[in-house]
PDB file of C-alpha atoms in Angstrom:
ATOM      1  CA  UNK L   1      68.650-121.447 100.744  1.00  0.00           C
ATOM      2  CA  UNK L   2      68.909-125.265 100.374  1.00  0.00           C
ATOM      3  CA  UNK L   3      66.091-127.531 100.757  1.00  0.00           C
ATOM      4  CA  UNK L   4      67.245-129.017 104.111  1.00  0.00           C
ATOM      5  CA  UNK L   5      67.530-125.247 105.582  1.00  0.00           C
ATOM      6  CA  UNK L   6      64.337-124.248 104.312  1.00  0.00           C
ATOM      7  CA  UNK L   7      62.749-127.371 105.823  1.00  0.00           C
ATOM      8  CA  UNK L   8      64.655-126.425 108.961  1.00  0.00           C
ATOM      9  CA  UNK L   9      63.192-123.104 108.874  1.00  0.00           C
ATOM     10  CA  UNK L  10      59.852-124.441 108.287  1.00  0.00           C
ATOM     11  CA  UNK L  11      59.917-126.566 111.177  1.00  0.00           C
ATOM     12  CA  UNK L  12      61.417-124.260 113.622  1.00  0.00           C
ATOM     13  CA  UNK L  13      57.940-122.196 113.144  1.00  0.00           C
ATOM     14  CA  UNK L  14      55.710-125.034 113.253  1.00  0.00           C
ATOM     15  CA  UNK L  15      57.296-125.512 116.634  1.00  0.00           C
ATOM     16  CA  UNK L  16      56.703-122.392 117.787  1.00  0.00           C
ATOM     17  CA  UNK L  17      53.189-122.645 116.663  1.00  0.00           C
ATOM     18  CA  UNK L  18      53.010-125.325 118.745  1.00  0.00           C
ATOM     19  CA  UNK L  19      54.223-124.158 121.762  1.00  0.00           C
ATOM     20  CA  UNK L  20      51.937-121.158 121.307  1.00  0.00           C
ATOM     21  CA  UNK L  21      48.319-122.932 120.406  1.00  0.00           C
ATOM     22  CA  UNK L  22      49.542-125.730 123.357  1.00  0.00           C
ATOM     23  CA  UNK L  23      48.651-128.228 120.819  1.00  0.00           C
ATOM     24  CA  UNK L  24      49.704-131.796 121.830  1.00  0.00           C
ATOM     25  CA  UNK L  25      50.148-133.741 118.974  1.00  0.00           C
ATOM     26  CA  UNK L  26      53.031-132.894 115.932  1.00  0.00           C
ATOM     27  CA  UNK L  27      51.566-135.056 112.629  1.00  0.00           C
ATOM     28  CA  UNK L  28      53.903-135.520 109.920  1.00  0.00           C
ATOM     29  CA  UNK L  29      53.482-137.296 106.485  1.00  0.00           C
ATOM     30  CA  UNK L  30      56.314-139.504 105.195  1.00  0.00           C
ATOM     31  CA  UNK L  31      57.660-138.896 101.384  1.00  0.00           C
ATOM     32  CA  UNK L  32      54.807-138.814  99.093  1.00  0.00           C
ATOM     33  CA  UNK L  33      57.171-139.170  96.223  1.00  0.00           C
ATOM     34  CA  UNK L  34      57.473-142.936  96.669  1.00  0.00           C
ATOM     35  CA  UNK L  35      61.377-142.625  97.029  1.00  0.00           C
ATOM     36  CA  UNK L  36      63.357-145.044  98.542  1.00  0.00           C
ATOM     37  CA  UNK L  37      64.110-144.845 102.667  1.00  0.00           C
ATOM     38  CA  UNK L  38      66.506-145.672 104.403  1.00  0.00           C
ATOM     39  CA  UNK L  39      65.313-146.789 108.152  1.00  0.00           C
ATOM     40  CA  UNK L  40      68.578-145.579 110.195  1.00  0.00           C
ATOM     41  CA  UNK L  41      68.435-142.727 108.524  1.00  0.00           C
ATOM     42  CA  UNK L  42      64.731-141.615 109.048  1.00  0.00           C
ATOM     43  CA  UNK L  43      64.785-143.288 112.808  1.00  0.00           C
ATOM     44  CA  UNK L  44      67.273-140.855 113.732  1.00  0.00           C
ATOM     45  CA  UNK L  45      65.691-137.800 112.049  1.00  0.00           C
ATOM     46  CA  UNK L  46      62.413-138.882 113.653  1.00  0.00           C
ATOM     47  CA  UNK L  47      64.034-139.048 117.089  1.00  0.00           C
ATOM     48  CA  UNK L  48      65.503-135.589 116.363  1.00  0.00           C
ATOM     49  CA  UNK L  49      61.675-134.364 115.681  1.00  0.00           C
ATOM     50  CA  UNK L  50      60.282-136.185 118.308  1.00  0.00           C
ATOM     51  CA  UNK L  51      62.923-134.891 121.323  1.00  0.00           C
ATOM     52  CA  UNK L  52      61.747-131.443 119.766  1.00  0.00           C
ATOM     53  CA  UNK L  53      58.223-131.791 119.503  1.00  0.00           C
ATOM     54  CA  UNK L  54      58.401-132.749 123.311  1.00  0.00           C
ATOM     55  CA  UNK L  55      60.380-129.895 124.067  1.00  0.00           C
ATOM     56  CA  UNK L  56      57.454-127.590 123.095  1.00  0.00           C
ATOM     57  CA  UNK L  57      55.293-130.200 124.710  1.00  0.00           C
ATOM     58  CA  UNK L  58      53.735-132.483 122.310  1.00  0.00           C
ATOM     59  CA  UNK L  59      54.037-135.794 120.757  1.00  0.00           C
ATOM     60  CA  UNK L  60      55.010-136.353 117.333  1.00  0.00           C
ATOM     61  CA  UNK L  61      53.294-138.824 114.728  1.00  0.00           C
ATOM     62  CA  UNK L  62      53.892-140.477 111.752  1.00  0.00           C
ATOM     63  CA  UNK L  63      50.816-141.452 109.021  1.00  0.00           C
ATOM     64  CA  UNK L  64      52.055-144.108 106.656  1.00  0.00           C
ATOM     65  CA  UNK L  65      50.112-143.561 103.605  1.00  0.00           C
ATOM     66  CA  UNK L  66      49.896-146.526 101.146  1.00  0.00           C
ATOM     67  CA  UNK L  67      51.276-144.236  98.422  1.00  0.00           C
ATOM     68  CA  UNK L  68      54.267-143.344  99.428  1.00  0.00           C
ATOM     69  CA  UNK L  69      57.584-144.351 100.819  1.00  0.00           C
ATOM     70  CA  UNK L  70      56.149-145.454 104.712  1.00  0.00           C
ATOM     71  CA  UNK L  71      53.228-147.377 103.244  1.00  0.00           C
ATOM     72  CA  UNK L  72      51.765-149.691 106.103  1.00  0.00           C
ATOM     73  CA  UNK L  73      51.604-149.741 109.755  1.00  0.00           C
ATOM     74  CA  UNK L  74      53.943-152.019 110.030  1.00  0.00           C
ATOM     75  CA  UNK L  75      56.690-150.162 108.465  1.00  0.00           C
ATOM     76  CA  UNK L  76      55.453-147.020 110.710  1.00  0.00           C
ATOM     77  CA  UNK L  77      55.883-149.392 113.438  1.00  0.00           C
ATOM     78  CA  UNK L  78      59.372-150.649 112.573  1.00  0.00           C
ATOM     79  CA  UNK L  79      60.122-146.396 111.983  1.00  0.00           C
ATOM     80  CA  UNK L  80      59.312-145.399 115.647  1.00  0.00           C
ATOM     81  CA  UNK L  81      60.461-148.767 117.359  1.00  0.00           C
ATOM     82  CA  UNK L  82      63.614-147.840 115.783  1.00  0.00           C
ATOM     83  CA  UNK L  83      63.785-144.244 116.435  1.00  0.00           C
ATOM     84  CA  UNK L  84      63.074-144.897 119.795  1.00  0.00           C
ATOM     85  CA  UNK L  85      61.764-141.880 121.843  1.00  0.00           C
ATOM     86  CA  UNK L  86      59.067-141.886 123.921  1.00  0.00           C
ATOM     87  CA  UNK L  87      57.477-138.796 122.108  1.00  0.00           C
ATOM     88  CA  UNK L  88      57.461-140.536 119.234  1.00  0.00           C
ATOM     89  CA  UNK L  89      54.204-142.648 117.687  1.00  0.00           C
ATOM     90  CA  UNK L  90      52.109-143.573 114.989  1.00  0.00           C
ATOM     91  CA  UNK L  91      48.491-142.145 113.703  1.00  0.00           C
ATOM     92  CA  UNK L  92      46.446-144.177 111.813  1.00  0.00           C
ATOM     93  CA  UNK L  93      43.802-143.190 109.152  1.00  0.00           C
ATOM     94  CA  UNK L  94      41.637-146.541 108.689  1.00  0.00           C
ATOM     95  CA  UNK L  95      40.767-145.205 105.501  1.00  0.00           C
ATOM     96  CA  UNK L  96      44.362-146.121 104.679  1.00  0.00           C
ATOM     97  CA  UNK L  97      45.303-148.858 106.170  1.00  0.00           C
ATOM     98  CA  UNK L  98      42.529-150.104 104.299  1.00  0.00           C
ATOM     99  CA  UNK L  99      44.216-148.869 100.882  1.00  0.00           C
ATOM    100  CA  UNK L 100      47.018-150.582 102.232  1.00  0.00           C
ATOM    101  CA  UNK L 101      45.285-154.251 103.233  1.00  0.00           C
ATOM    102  CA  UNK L 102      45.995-154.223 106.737  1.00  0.00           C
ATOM    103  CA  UNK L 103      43.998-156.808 108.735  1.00  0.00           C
ATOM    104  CA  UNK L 104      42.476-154.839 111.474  1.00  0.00           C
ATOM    105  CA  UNK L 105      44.380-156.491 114.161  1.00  0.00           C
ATOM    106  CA  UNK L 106      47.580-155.197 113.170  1.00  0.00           C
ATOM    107  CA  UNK L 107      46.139-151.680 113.582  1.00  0.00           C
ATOM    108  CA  UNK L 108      44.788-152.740 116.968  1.00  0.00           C
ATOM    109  CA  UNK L 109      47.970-153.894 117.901  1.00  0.00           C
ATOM    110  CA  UNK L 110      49.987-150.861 116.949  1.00  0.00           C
ATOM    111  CA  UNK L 111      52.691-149.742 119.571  1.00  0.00           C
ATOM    112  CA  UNK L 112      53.423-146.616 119.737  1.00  0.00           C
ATOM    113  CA  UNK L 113      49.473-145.310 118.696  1.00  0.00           C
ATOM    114  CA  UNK L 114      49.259-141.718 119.260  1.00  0.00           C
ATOM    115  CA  UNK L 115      45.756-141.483 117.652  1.00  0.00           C
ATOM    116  CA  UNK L 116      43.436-143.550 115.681  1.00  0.00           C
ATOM    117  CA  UNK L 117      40.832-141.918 112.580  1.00  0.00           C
ATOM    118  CA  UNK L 118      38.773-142.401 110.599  1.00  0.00           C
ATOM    119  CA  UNK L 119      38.210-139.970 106.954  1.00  0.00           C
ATOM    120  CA  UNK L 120      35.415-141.027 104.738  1.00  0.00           C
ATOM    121  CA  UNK L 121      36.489-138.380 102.277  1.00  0.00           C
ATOM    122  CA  UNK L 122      34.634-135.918 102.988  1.00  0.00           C
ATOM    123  CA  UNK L 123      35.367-135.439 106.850  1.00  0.00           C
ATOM    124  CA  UNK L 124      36.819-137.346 109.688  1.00  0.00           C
ATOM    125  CA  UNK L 125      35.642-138.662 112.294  1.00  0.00           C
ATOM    126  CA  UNK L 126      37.925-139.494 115.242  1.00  0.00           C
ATOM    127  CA  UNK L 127      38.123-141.740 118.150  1.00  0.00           C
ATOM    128  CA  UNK L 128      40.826-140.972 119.938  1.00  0.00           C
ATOM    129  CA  UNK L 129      43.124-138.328 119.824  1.00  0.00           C
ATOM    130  CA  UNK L 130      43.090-135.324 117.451  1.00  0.00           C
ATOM    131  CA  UNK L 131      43.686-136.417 114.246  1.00  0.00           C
ATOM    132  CA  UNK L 132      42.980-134.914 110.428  1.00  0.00           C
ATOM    133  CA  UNK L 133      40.441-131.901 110.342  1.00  0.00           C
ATOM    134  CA  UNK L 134      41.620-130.231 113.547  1.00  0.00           C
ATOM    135  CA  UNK L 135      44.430-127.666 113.244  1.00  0.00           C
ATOM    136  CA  UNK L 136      44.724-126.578 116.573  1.00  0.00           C
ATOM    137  CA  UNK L 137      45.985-129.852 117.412  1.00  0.00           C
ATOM    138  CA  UNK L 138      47.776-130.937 114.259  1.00  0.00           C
ATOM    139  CA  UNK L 139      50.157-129.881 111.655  1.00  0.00           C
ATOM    140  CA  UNK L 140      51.093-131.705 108.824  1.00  0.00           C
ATOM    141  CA  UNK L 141      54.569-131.183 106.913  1.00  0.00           C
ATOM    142  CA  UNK L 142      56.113-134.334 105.079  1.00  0.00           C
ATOM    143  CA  UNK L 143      59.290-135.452 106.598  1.00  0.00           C
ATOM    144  CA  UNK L 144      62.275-135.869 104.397  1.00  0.00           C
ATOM    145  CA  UNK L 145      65.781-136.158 106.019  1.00  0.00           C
TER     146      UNK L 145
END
């Protein structure tokens, strides 16, 4: 099996999972390898996840992480502008954005926020919608088209 059928595979049970725990939010991680991206490319896989996701009744969300290839809000922001579906969002960990520099108002400003946490490293502590730390509601693969 190729890697693009077994992350098919993959995500056809996290789905399913889904659907069956009623969780509303679908968290992914973009490519921790640092490899390049191209934004037509990911928008359109992300708007393939996200029109799934809301099939089974949740939202999808992307975490940019400072080390990899999606590594501020703003180019999480320019992701699901682009992608365009309305299932689609952004979660923030303040923890990174911090890594990252953001100013605060950029994360205040975020369109598109699905959920907004904090981790300290050795927990989280949310303020909005379930975020890190609470599986029922969130699964975590890294997205790679």
């Amino acid at each position: 099996m190729g890697r693009r059928a077994a992350s098919d595979a993959v995500r056809v049970g996290i789905l399913r999972a889904i659907e069956a725990l009623g969780a509303r939010t679908f968290k992914i991680g973009p490519d921790v390898a640092d490899e390049p991206w191209d934004l037509d490319v990911w928008a359109k896989e992300f708007a393939t996840l996200a029109a799934q996701a809301d099939g089974v009744g949740a939202r999808l969300g992307v975490e940019p992480l400072p080390w990899s290839n999606l590594k501020t809000v703003h180019d999480g922001i320019r992701l699901v502008e682009t992608a365009g579906h309305p299932a689609g969002g952004l979660i923030i960990d303040v923890w990174h954005t911090e890594r990252a520099h953001t100013p605060p108002a950029s994360r205040r400003t975020a369109r598109g926020l699905i959920a907004m946490c904090w981790s300290n490293g050795s927990g989280v502590v949310s303020n909005s919608e379930p975020c890190e730390g609470n599986p029922a509601a969130s699964t975590r693969p890294s997205m790679r088209p």
